[in-house]
N, CA, C and O atoms as a Tinker XYZ file with bonds, in Angstrom:
   440  protein
     1  N    -69.574000   32.101000  127.885000    73     2
     2  CA   -69.947000   33.148000  128.792000    64     1     3
     3  C    -69.165000   34.446000  128.457000    63     2     4     5
     4  O    -68.087000   34.409000  127.865000    81     3
     5  N    -69.749000   35.576000  128.857000    73     3     6
     6  CA   -69.033000   36.840000  128.643000    64     5     7
     7  C    -69.527000   37.828000  129.640000    63     6     8     9
     8  O    -70.540000   37.623000  130.307000    81     7
     9  N    -68.801000   38.901000  129.733000    73     7    10
    10  CA   -69.097000   40.029000  130.654000    64     9    11
    11  C    -68.741000   41.252000  129.898000    63    10    12    13
    12  O    -67.575000   41.566000  129.656000    81    11
    13  N    -69.823000   41.961000  129.518000    73    11    14
    14  CA   -69.673000   43.191000  128.669000    64    13    15
    15  C    -69.343000   44.379000  129.506000    63    14    16    17
    16  O    -69.886000   44.537000  130.600000    81    15
    17  N    -68.479000   45.210000  129.034000    73    15    18
    18  CA   -68.277000   46.518000  129.636000    64    17    19
    19  C    -69.310000   47.471000  129.133000    63    18    20    21
    20  O    -69.375000   47.722000  127.929000    81    19
    21  N    -70.116000   48.012000  129.998000    73    19    22
    22  CA   -71.155000   48.877000  129.596000    64    21    23
    23  C    -70.707000   50.282000  129.346000    63    22    24    25
    24  O    -69.554000   50.601000  129.637000    81    23
    25  N    -71.610000   51.212000  128.783000    73    23    26
    26  CA   -71.268000   52.521000  128.455000    64    25    27
    27  C    -70.688000   53.332000  129.673000    63    26    28    29
    28  O    -69.814000   54.184000  129.513000    81    27
    29  N    -71.213000   53.026000  130.873000    73    27    30
    30  CA   -70.730000   53.697000  132.021000    64    29    31
    31  C    -69.461000   53.152000  132.647000    63    30    32    33
    32  O    -69.023000   53.600000  133.707000    81    31
    33  N    -68.868000   52.153000  131.950000    73    31    34
    34  CA   -67.601000   51.594000  132.396000    64    33    35
    35  C    -67.736000   50.376000  133.284000    63    34    36    37
    36  O    -66.761000   49.662000  133.517000    81    35
    37  N    -68.940000   50.133000  133.783000    73    35    38
    38  CA   -69.249000   49.041000  134.667000    64    37    39
    39  C    -69.269000   47.748000  133.822000    63    38    40    41
    40  O    -69.556000   47.762000  132.625000    81    39
    41  N    -68.950000   46.630000  134.507000    73    39    42
    42  CA   -69.101000   45.318000  133.827000    64    41    43
    43  C    -70.427000   44.719000  134.232000    63    42    44    45
    44  O    -70.812000   44.730000  135.401000    81    43
    45  N    -71.109000   44.202000  133.242000    73    43    46
    46  CA   -72.366000   43.480000  133.570000    64    45    47
    47  C    -71.996000   42.168000  134.216000    63    46    48    49
    48  O    -70.843000   41.745000  134.140000    81    47
    49  N    -72.933000   41.529000  134.837000    73    47    50
    50  CA   -72.674000   40.204000  135.447000    64    49    51
    51  C    -72.223000   39.180000  134.464000    63    50    52    53
    52  O    -72.682000   39.144000  133.323000    81    51
    53  N    -71.334000   38.357000  134.899000    73    51    54
    54  CA   -70.879000   37.249000  133.993000    64    53    55
    55  C    -72.115000   36.368000  133.717000    63    54    56    57
    56  O    -72.830000   36.002000  134.650000    81    55
    57  N    -72.368000   36.025000  132.430000    73    55    58
    58  CA   -73.422000   35.191000  132.064000    64    57    59
    59  C    -73.106000   34.445000  130.758000    63    58    60    61
    60  O    -72.216000   34.821000  129.995000    81    59
    61  N    -73.872000   33.379000  130.539000    73    59    62
    62  CA   -73.620000   32.571000  129.325000    64    61    63
    63  C    -74.736000   32.622000  128.364000    63    62    64    65
    64  O    -75.828000   33.100000  128.672000    81    63
    65  N    -74.453000   32.105000  127.134000    73    63    66
    66  CA   -75.424000   32.001000  126.083000    64    65    67
    67  C    -75.118000   30.681000  125.320000    63    66    68    69
    68  O    -73.998000   30.170000  125.344000    81    67
    69  N    -76.148000   30.168000  124.656000    73    67    70
    70  CA   -75.965000   29.169000  123.665000    64    69    71
    71  C    -75.842000   29.806000  122.354000    63    70    72    73
    72  O    -76.819000   29.853000  121.606000    81    71
    73  N    -74.667000   30.318000  122.011000    73    71    74
    74  CA   -74.463000   31.060000  120.786000    64    73    75
    75  C    -74.629000   30.227000  119.543000    63    74    76    77
    76  O    -74.345000   29.030000  119.526000    81    75
    77  N    -75.103000   30.897000  118.486000    73    75    78
    78  CA   -75.148000   30.247000  117.223000    64    77    79
    79  C    -74.450000   31.260000  116.279000    63    78    80    81
    80  O    -74.685000   32.465000  116.372000    81    79
    81  N    -73.565000   30.734000  115.344000    73    79    82
    82  CA   -72.917000   31.489000  114.414000    64    81    83
    83  C    -73.257000   31.004000  112.993000    63    82    84    85
    84  O    -73.227000   29.810000  112.695000    81    83
    85  N    -73.575000   31.964000  112.147000    73    83    86
    86  CA   -74.043000   31.580000  110.738000    64    85    87
    87  C    -73.222000   32.437000  109.816000    63    86    88    89
    88  O    -73.106000   33.645000  110.021000    81    87
    89  N    -72.656000   31.831000  108.807000    73    87    90
    90  CA   -71.948000   32.438000  107.717000    64    89    91
    91  C    -72.854000   32.493000  106.505000    63    90    92    93
    92  O    -73.531000   31.517000  106.180000    81    91
    93  N    -72.867000   33.646000  105.829000    73    91    94
    94  CA   -73.716000   33.811000  104.647000    64    93    95
    95  C    -72.856000   34.168000  103.441000    63    94    96    97
    96  O    -71.978000   35.027000  103.513000    81    95
    97  N    -73.123000   33.508000  102.365000    73    95    98
    98  CA   -72.314000   33.750000  101.108000    64    97    99
    99  C    -73.277000   34.282000  100.049000    63    98   100   101
   100  O    -74.457000   33.939000   99.973000    81    99
   101  N    -72.666000   35.154000   99.235000    73    99   102
   102  CA   -73.479000   35.877000   98.197000    64   101   103
   103  C    -72.596000   35.976000   96.987000    63   102   104   105
   104  O    -71.406000   36.272000   97.101000    81   103
   105  N    -73.178000   35.726000   95.800000    73   103   106
   106  CA   -72.411000   35.895000   94.581000    64   105   107
   107  C    -73.292000   36.044000   93.394000    63   106   108   109
   108  O    -74.484000   35.743000   93.462000    81   107
   109  N    -72.730000   36.511000   92.280000    73   107   110
   110  CA   -73.500000   36.754000   91.081000    64   109   111
   111  C    -73.835000   35.551000   90.203000    63   110   112   113
   112  O    -74.738000   35.571000   89.367000    81   111
   113  N    -73.040000   34.493000   90.451000    73   111   114
   114  CA   -73.309000   33.286000   89.579000    64   113   115
   115  C    -72.837000   32.012000   90.337000    63   114   116   117
   116  O    -71.972000   32.025000   91.213000    81   115
   117  N    -73.510000   30.903000   89.898000    73   115   118
   118  CA   -73.122000   29.611000   90.435000    64   117   119
   119  C    -71.999000   29.034000   89.504000    63   118   120   121
   120  O    -71.871000   29.429000   88.346000    81   119
   121  N    -71.207000   28.094000   90.060000    73   119   122
   122  CA   -70.169000   27.514000   89.241000    64   121   123
   123  C    -70.757000   26.437000   88.339000    63   122   124   125
   124  O    -71.977000   26.283000   88.282000    81   123
   125  N    -69.912000   25.689000   87.635000    73   123   126
   126  CA   -70.403000   24.751000   86.639000    64   125   127
   127  C    -71.218000   23.621000   87.149000    63   126   128   129
   128  O    -71.960000   22.997000   86.391000    81   127
   129  N    -71.099000   23.325000   88.471000    73   127   130
   130  CA   -71.910000   22.285000   89.047000    64   129   131
   131  C    -73.123000   22.817000   89.809000    63   130   132   133
   132  O    -73.925000   22.063000   90.359000    81   131
   133  N    -73.226000   24.192000   89.817000    73   131   134
   134  CA   -74.446000   24.766000   90.463000    64   133   135
   135  C    -74.312000   25.116000   91.871000    63   134   136   137
   136  O    -75.295000   25.116000   92.612000    81   135
   137  N    -73.101000   25.425000   92.288000    73   135   138
   138  CA   -72.938000   25.898000   93.722000    64   137   139
   139  C    -72.132000   27.210000   93.799000    63   138   140   141
   140  O    -71.324000   27.521000   92.924000    81   139
   141  N    -72.370000   27.913000   94.809000    73   139   142
   142  CA   -71.670000   29.171000   95.027000    64   141   143
   143  C    -70.427000   29.007000   95.888000    63   142   144   145
   144  O    -69.424000   29.695000   95.697000    81   143
   145  N    -70.513000   28.065000   96.859000    73   143   146
   146  CA   -69.390000   27.897000   97.808000    64   145   147
   147  C    -69.303000   26.409000   98.181000    63   146   148   149
   148  O    -70.325000   25.723000   98.193000    81   147
   149  N    -68.111000   25.905000   98.483000    73   147   150
   150  CA   -68.001000   24.560000   98.949000    64   149   151
   151  C    -68.304000   24.574000  100.456000    63   150   152   153
   152  O    -67.504000   25.016000  101.280000    81   151
   153  N    -69.534000   24.053000  100.772000    73   151   154
   154  CA   -69.940000   24.125000  102.171000    64   153   155
   155  C    -69.161000   23.284000  103.099000    63   154   156   157
   156  O    -69.117000   23.540000  104.302000    81   155
   157  N    -68.525000   22.255000  102.549000    73   155   158
   158  CA   -67.711000   21.400000  103.409000    64   157   159
   159  C    -66.464000   22.184000  103.847000    63   158   160   161
   160  O    -66.077000   22.154000  105.015000    81   159
   161  N    -65.866000   22.860000  102.924000    73   159   162
   162  CA   -64.665000   23.669000  103.258000    64   161   163
   163  C    -65.120000   24.894000  104.132000    63   162   164   165
   164  O    -64.402000   25.278000  105.055000    81   163
   165  N    -66.270000   25.483000  103.850000    73   163   166
   166  CA   -66.720000   26.638000  104.638000    64   165   167
   167  C    -67.035000   26.205000  106.037000    63   166   168   169
   168  O    -66.665000   26.890000  106.990000    81   167
   169  N    -67.712000   25.081000  106.195000    73   167   170
   170  CA   -68.035000   24.534000  107.544000    64   169   171
   171  C    -66.830000   24.214000  108.317000    63   170   172   173
   172  O    -66.766000   24.518000  109.508000    81   171
   173  N    -65.818000   23.585000  107.677000    73   171   174
   174  CA   -64.569000   23.249000  108.397000    64   173   175
   175  C    -63.851000   24.521000  108.807000    63   174   176   177
   176  O    -63.314000   24.580000  109.913000    81   175
   177  N    -63.820000   25.519000  107.980000    73   175   178
   178  CA   -63.119000   26.772000  108.355000    64   177   179
   179  C    -63.855000   27.440000  109.471000    63   178   180   181
   180  O    -63.218000   27.954000  110.390000    81   179
   181  N    -65.174000   27.464000  109.444000    73   179   182
   182  CA   -65.950000   28.068000  110.441000    64   181   183
   183  C    -65.693000   27.341000  111.809000    63   182   184   185
   184  O    -65.436000   27.997000  112.818000    81   183
   185  N    -65.766000   26.019000  111.818000    73   183   186
   186  CA   -65.505000   25.299000  113.042000    64   185   187
   187  C    -64.126000   25.591000  113.569000    63   186   188   189
   188  O    -63.916000   25.678000  114.779000    81   187
   189  N    -63.214000   25.739000  112.687000    73   187   190
   190  CA   -61.825000   26.076000  113.152000    64   189   191
   191  C    -61.762000   27.468000  113.807000    63   190   192   193
   192  O    -61.063000   27.646000  114.804000    81   191
   193  N    -62.460000   28.418000  113.276000    73   191   194
   194  CA   -62.484000   29.815000  113.784000    64   193   195
   195  C    -63.123000   29.843000  115.125000    63   194   196   197
   196  O    -62.623000   30.489000  116.045000    81   195
   197  N    -64.201000   29.167000  115.255000    73   195   198
   198  CA   -64.971000   29.195000  116.608000    64   197   199
   199  C    -64.540000   28.196000  117.640000    63   198   200   201
   200  O    -65.058000   28.173000  118.757000    81   199
   201  N    -63.587000   27.367000  117.265000    73   199   202
   202  CA   -63.195000   26.311000  118.259000    64   201   203
   203  C    -62.708000   26.898000  119.567000    63   202   204   205
   204  O    -62.982000   26.329000  120.624000    81   203
   205  N    -61.991000   28.021000  119.536000    73   203   206
   206  CA   -61.517000   28.589000  120.784000    64   205   207
   207  C    -62.533000   29.327000  121.577000    63   206   208   209
   208  O    -62.214000   29.898000  122.619000    81   207
   209  N    -63.807000   29.335000  121.093000    73   207   210
   210  CA   -64.858000   30.034000  121.782000    64   209   211
   211  C    -65.799000   29.093000  122.572000    63   210   212   213
   212  O    -66.610000   29.545000  123.381000    81   211
   213  N    -65.666000   27.756000  122.311000    73   211   214
   214  CA   -66.534000   26.811000  122.888000    64   213   215
   215  C    -66.199000   26.687000  124.371000    63   214   216   217
   216  O    -65.028000   26.548000  124.725000    81   215
   217  N    -67.221000   26.736000  125.258000    73   215   218
   218  CA   -67.124000   26.510000  126.711000    64   217   219
   219  C    -66.005000   27.309000  127.317000    63   218   220   221
   220  O    -65.201000   26.791000  128.092000    81   219
   221  N    -65.957000   28.575000  126.962000    73   219   222
   222  CA   -64.968000   29.469000  127.552000    64   221   223
   223  C    -65.539000   30.836000  127.931000    63   222   224   225
   224  O    -66.679000   31.126000  127.570000    81   223
   225  N    -64.875000   31.594000  128.566000    73   223   226
   226  CA   -65.246000   32.983000  128.926000    64   225   227
   227  C    -64.657000   33.869000  127.694000    63   226   228   229
   228  O    -63.449000   33.904000  127.460000    81   227
   229  N    -65.528000   34.513000  127.003000    73   227   230
   230  CA   -65.091000   35.301000  125.829000    64   229   231
   231  C    -64.153000   36.442000  126.215000    63   230   232   233
   232  O    -63.361000   36.910000  125.397000    81   231
   233  N    -64.250000   36.882000  127.462000    73   231   234
   234  CA   -63.350000   37.892000  127.911000    64   233   235
   235  C    -61.879000   37.482000  127.921000    63   234   236   237
   236  O    -60.991000   38.333000  127.983000    81   235
   237  N    -61.633000   36.202000  127.861000    73   235   238
   238  CA   -60.282000   35.660000  127.849000    64   237   239
   239  C    -59.926000   34.939000  126.513000    63   238   240   241
   240  O    -58.828000   34.402000  126.364000    81   239
   241  N    -60.834000   34.942000  125.600000    73   239   242
   242  CA   -60.634000   34.269000  124.255000    64   241   243
   243  C    -59.625000   35.021000  123.423000    63   242   244   245
   244  O    -59.675000   36.244000  123.289000    81   243
   245  N    -58.702000   34.247000  122.864000    73   243   246
   246  CA   -57.631000   34.951000  122.051000    64   245   247
   247  C    -58.278000   35.696000  120.822000    63   246   248   249
   248  O    -57.807000   36.762000  120.427000    81   247
   249  N    -59.327000   35.129000  120.255000    73   247   250
   250  CA   -59.994000   35.687000  119.069000    64   249   251
   251  C    -60.436000   37.150000  119.430000    63   250   252   253
   252  O    -60.403000   38.017000  118.557000    81   251
   253  N    -60.831000   37.420000  120.648000    73   251   254
   254  CA   -61.359000   38.758000  121.059000    64   253   255
   255  C    -60.360000   39.521000  121.886000    63   254   256   257
   256  O    -60.765000   40.448000  122.589000    81   255
   257  N    -59.086000   39.200000  121.853000    73   255   258
   258  CA   -58.069000   39.879000  122.572000    64   257   259
   259  C    -58.206000   41.414000  122.464000    63   258   260   261
   260  O    -58.226000   41.970000  121.366000    81   259
   261  N    -58.302000   42.088000  123.639000    73   259   262
   262  CA   -58.331000   43.491000  123.634000    64   261   263
   263  C    -59.758000   44.110000  123.237000    63   262   264   265
   264  O    -59.898000   45.331000  123.162000    81   263
   265  N    -60.703000   43.311000  123.011000    73   263   266
   266  CA   -62.022000   43.852000  122.669000    64   265   267
   267  C    -63.072000   43.530000  123.685000    63   266   268   269
   268  O    -62.986000   42.519000  124.381000    81   267
   269  N    -64.082000   44.397000  123.778000    73   267   270
   270  CA   -65.272000   44.177000  124.573000    64   269   271
   271  C    -65.952000   42.985000  123.907000    63   270   272   273
   272  O    -66.191000   43.037000  122.701000    81   271
   273  N    -66.281000   41.901000  124.640000    73   271   274
   274  CA   -66.776000   40.663000  123.976000    64   273   275
   275  C    -68.275000   40.744000  123.661000    63   274   276   277
   276  O    -69.063000   39.934000  124.149000    81   275
   277  N    -68.654000   41.719000  122.850000    73   275   278
   278  CA   -70.024000   41.857000  122.443000    64   277   279
   279  C    -70.275000   40.861000  121.280000    63   278   280   281
   280  O    -69.356000   40.324000  120.662000    81   279
   281  N    -71.542000   40.664000  121.040000    73   279   282
   282  CA   -71.938000   39.812000  119.900000    64   281   283
   283  C    -71.451000   40.430000  118.609000    63   282   284   285
   284  O    -71.060000   39.719000  117.683000    81   283
   285  N    -71.472000   41.789000  118.538000    73   283   286
   286  CA   -71.004000   42.505000  117.362000    64   285   287
   287  C    -69.512000   42.249000  117.104000    63   286   288   289
   288  O    -69.082000   42.011000  115.975000    81   287
   289  N    -68.767000   42.308000  118.165000    73   287   290
   290  CA   -67.280000   42.018000  117.967000    64   289   291
   291  C    -67.072000   40.580000  117.617000    63   290   292   293
   292  O    -66.206000   40.277000  116.796000    81   291
   293  N    -67.810000   39.687000  118.189000    73   291   294
   294  CA   -67.672000   38.257000  117.862000    64   293   295
   295  C    -67.980000   38.113000  116.384000    63   294   296   297
   296  O    -67.211000   37.454000  115.684000    81   295
   297  N    -69.073000   38.698000  115.855000    73   295   298
   298  CA   -69.391000   38.572000  114.467000    64   297   299
   299  C    -68.348000   39.095000  113.522000    63   298   300   301
   300  O    -68.065000   38.522000  112.469000    81   299
   301  N    -67.769000   40.243000  113.953000    73   299   302
   302  CA   -66.693000   40.935000  113.121000    64   301   303
   303  C    -65.449000   40.029000  113.098000    63   302   304   305
   304  O    -64.899000   39.768000  112.028000    81   303
   305  N    -65.023000   39.571000  114.218000    73   303   306
   306  CA   -63.769000   38.776000  114.310000    64   305   307
   307  C    -63.957000   37.431000  113.639000    63   306   308   309
   308  O    -63.031000   36.944000  112.989000    81   307
   309  N    -65.152000   36.796000  113.775000    73   307   310
   310  CA   -65.339000   35.577000  113.061000    64   309   311
   311  C    -65.302000   35.772000  111.599000    63   310   312   313
   312  O    -64.676000   35.002000  110.871000    81   311
   313  N    -66.026000   36.889000  111.111000    73   311   314
   314  CA   -65.964000   37.263000  109.710000    64   313   315
   315  C    -64.571000   37.371000  109.173000    63   314   316   317
   316  O    -64.233000   36.792000  108.141000    81   315
   317  N    -63.726000   38.159000  109.920000    73   315   318
   318  CA   -62.402000   38.470000  109.486000    64   317   319
   319  C    -61.528000   37.198000  109.373000    63   318   320   321
   320  O    -60.809000   37.029000  108.388000    81   319
   321  N    -61.593000   36.319000  110.370000    73   319   322
   322  CA   -60.834000   35.079000  110.400000    64   321   323
   323  C    -61.367000   34.052000  109.440000    63   322   324   325
   324  O    -60.594000   33.239000  108.933000    81   323
   325  N    -62.626000   34.052000  109.172000    73   323   326
   326  CA   -63.197000   33.115000  108.138000    64   325   327
   327  C    -62.813000   33.573000  106.808000    63   326   328   329
   328  O    -62.498000   32.745000  105.953000    81   327
   329  N    -62.812000   34.875000  106.551000    73   327   330
   330  CA   -62.385000   35.377000  105.234000    64   329   331
   331  C    -60.951000   34.995000  104.969000    63   330   332   333
   332  O    -60.631000   34.607000  103.846000    81   331
   333  N    -60.084000   35.085000  105.932000    73   331   334
   334  CA   -58.695000   34.759000  105.791000    64   333   335
   335  C    -58.560000   33.261000  105.427000    63   334   336   337
   336  O    -57.829000   32.917000  104.499000    81   335
   337  N    -59.248000   32.396000  106.142000    73   335   338
   338  CA   -59.164000   30.958000  105.867000    64   337   339
   339  C    -59.735000   30.572000  104.543000    63   338   340   341
   340  O    -59.222000   29.646000  103.914000    81   339
   341  N    -60.773000   31.230000  104.079000    73   339   342
   342  CA   -61.381000   30.894000  102.847000    64   341   343
   343  C    -60.756000   31.496000  101.583000    63   342   344   345
   344  O    -60.916000   30.997000  100.469000    81   343
   345  N    -60.044000   32.584000  101.819000    73   343   346
   346  CA   -59.266000   33.274000  100.734000    64   345   347
   347  C    -60.009000   34.413000  100.151000    63   346   348   349
   348  O    -61.203000   34.585000  100.394000    81   347
   349  N    -59.312000   35.201000   99.378000    73   347   350
   350  CA   -59.880000   36.490000   98.833000    64   349   351
   351  C    -60.986000   36.249000   97.808000    63   350   352   353
   352  O    -61.757000   37.175000   97.555000    81   351
   353  N    -61.113000   35.099000   97.216000    73   351   354
   354  CA   -62.147000   34.863000   96.201000    64   353   355
   355  C    -63.430000   34.269000   96.786000    63   354   356   357
   356  O    -64.391000   34.083000   96.040000    81   355
   357  N    -63.491000   33.968000   98.063000    73   355   358
   358  CA   -64.644000   33.405000   98.666000    64   357   359
   359  C    -65.731000   34.482000   98.712000    63   358   360   361
   360  O    -65.457000   35.642000   99.019000    81   359
   361  N    -66.963000   34.084000   98.403000    73   359   362
   362  CA   -68.038000   35.082000   98.337000    64   361   363
   363  C    -68.685000   35.253000   99.734000    63   362   364   365
   364  O    -69.911000   35.285000   99.839000    81   363
   365  N    -67.880000   35.361000  100.790000    73   363   366
   366  CA   -68.377000   35.620000  102.117000    64   365   367
   367  C    -69.006000   37.005000  102.201000    63   366   368   369
   368  O    -68.391000   38.024000  101.884000    81   367
   369  N    -70.264000   36.994000  102.645000    73   367   370
   370  CA   -71.044000   38.226000  102.704000    64   369   371
   371  C    -71.286000   38.714000  104.148000    63   370   372   373
   372  O    -71.184000   39.906000  104.440000    81   371
   373  N    -71.607000   37.768000  105.032000    73   371   374
   374  CA   -71.965000   38.227000  106.406000    64   373   375
   375  C    -71.741000   37.038000  107.411000    63   374   376   377
   376  O    -71.714000   35.858000  107.061000    81   375
   377  N    -71.592000   37.466000  108.645000    73   375   378
   378  CA   -71.605000   36.517000  109.781000    64   377   379
   379  C    -72.633000   37.042000  110.744000    63   378   380   381
   380  O    -72.598000   38.209000  111.134000    81   379
   381  N    -73.543000   36.182000  111.125000    73   379   382
   382  CA   -74.572000   36.458000  112.160000    64   381   383
   383  C    -74.282000   35.640000  113.429000    63   382   384   385
   384  O    -73.993000   34.444000  113.400000    81   383
   385  N    -74.378000   36.355000  114.507000    73   383   386
   386  CA   -74.180000   35.757000  115.844000    64   385   387
   387  C    -75.429000   35.955000  116.688000    63   386   388   389
   388  O    -75.844000   37.062000  117.031000    81   387
   389  N    -75.988000   34.806000  116.991000    73   387   390
   390  CA   -77.287000   34.829000  117.814000    64   389   391
   391  C    -76.996000   34.494000  119.230000    63   390   392   393
   392  O    -76.571000   33.367000  119.485000    81   391
   393  N    -77.180000   35.354000  120.169000    73   391   394
   394  CA   -77.004000   35.106000  121.609000    64   393   395
   395  C    -78.164000   34.304000  122.163000    63   394   396   397
   396  O    -77.985000   33.366000  122.939000    81   395
   397  N    -79.392000   34.706000  121.733000    73   395   398
   398  CA   -80.636000   34.158000  122.191000    64   397   399
   399  C    -81.676000   34.484000  121.204000    63   398   400   401
   400  O    -81.462000   35.396000  120.406000    81   399
   401  N    -82.801000   33.817000  121.177000    73   399   402
   402  CA   -83.852000   34.185000  120.236000    64   401   403
   403  C    -84.195000   35.670000  120.242000    63   402   404   405
   404  O    -84.461000   36.233000  121.304000    81   403
   405  N    -84.194000   36.293000  119.116000    73   403   406
   406  CA   -84.453000   37.692000  118.984000    64   405   407
   407  C    -83.198000   38.578000  119.280000    63   406   408   409
   408  O    -83.298000   39.799000  119.156000    81   407
   409  N    -82.094000   38.038000  119.644000    73   407   410
   410  CA   -80.893000   38.835000  119.923000    64   409   411
   411  C    -79.782000   38.413000  118.978000    63   410   412   413
   412  O    -78.967000   37.560000  119.329000    81   411
   413  N    -79.733000   39.002000  117.772000    73   411   414
   414  CA   -78.781000   38.654000  116.775000    64   413   415
   415  C    -77.935000   39.842000  116.273000    63   414   416   417
   416  O    -78.499000   40.896000  115.975000    81   415
   417  N    -76.674000   39.712000  116.176000    73   415   418
   418  CA   -75.827000   40.755000  115.644000    64   417   419
   419  C    -75.191000   40.210000  114.327000    63   418   420   421
   420  O    -74.960000   39.008000  114.193000    81   419
   421  N    -74.930000   41.085000  113.408000    73   419   422
   422  CA   -74.456000   40.794000  112.098000    64   421   423
   423  C    -73.228000   41.686000  111.807000    63   422   424   425
   424  O    -73.138000   42.841000  112.222000    81   423
   425  N    -72.330000   41.089000  111.093000    73   423   426
   426  CA   -71.247000   41.855000  110.453000    64   425   427
   427  C    -71.373000   41.586000  109.000000    63   426   428   429
   428  O    -71.182000   40.438000  108.600000    81   427
   429  N    -71.677000   42.538000  108.174000    73   427   430
   430  CA   -71.966000   42.439000  106.820000    64   429   431
   431  C    -71.009000   43.300000  105.963000    63   430   432   433
   432  O    -70.767000   44.479000  106.220000    81   431
   433  N    -70.482000   42.609000  104.918000    73   431   434
   434  CA   -69.606000   43.379000  103.961000    64   433   435
   435  C    -70.544000   44.309000  103.118000    63   434   436   437
   436  O    -71.625000   43.905000  102.690000    81   435
   437  N    -70.081000   45.551000  102.909000    73   435   438
   438  CA   -70.919000   46.381000  102.101000    64   437   439
   439  C    -70.612000   46.387000  100.630000    63   438   440
   440  O    -71.285000   47.074000   99.862000    81   439
């Protein structure tokens, strides 16, 4: 659940979503066995990053401390934390956060 602070400073009603988070990897070449990233390691790291967001109010989640808990902020913070866990050579390109069908925010490396 989350409660977004709107442009006029008001808080929207507290509401929940069945969020989905997707990490996207991009690179110029595959390794010797034909893969770009170790999905087992990537999935484990992603699960670790989002663990504190399950069944909680995002307004109180440590990952979003001090931030308005928008899908955009969730995508950015998940990207940042995932990049740290995977290391500087990981080909992490984007994190997509879907609140509901048709409502997706992305944080993409340029």
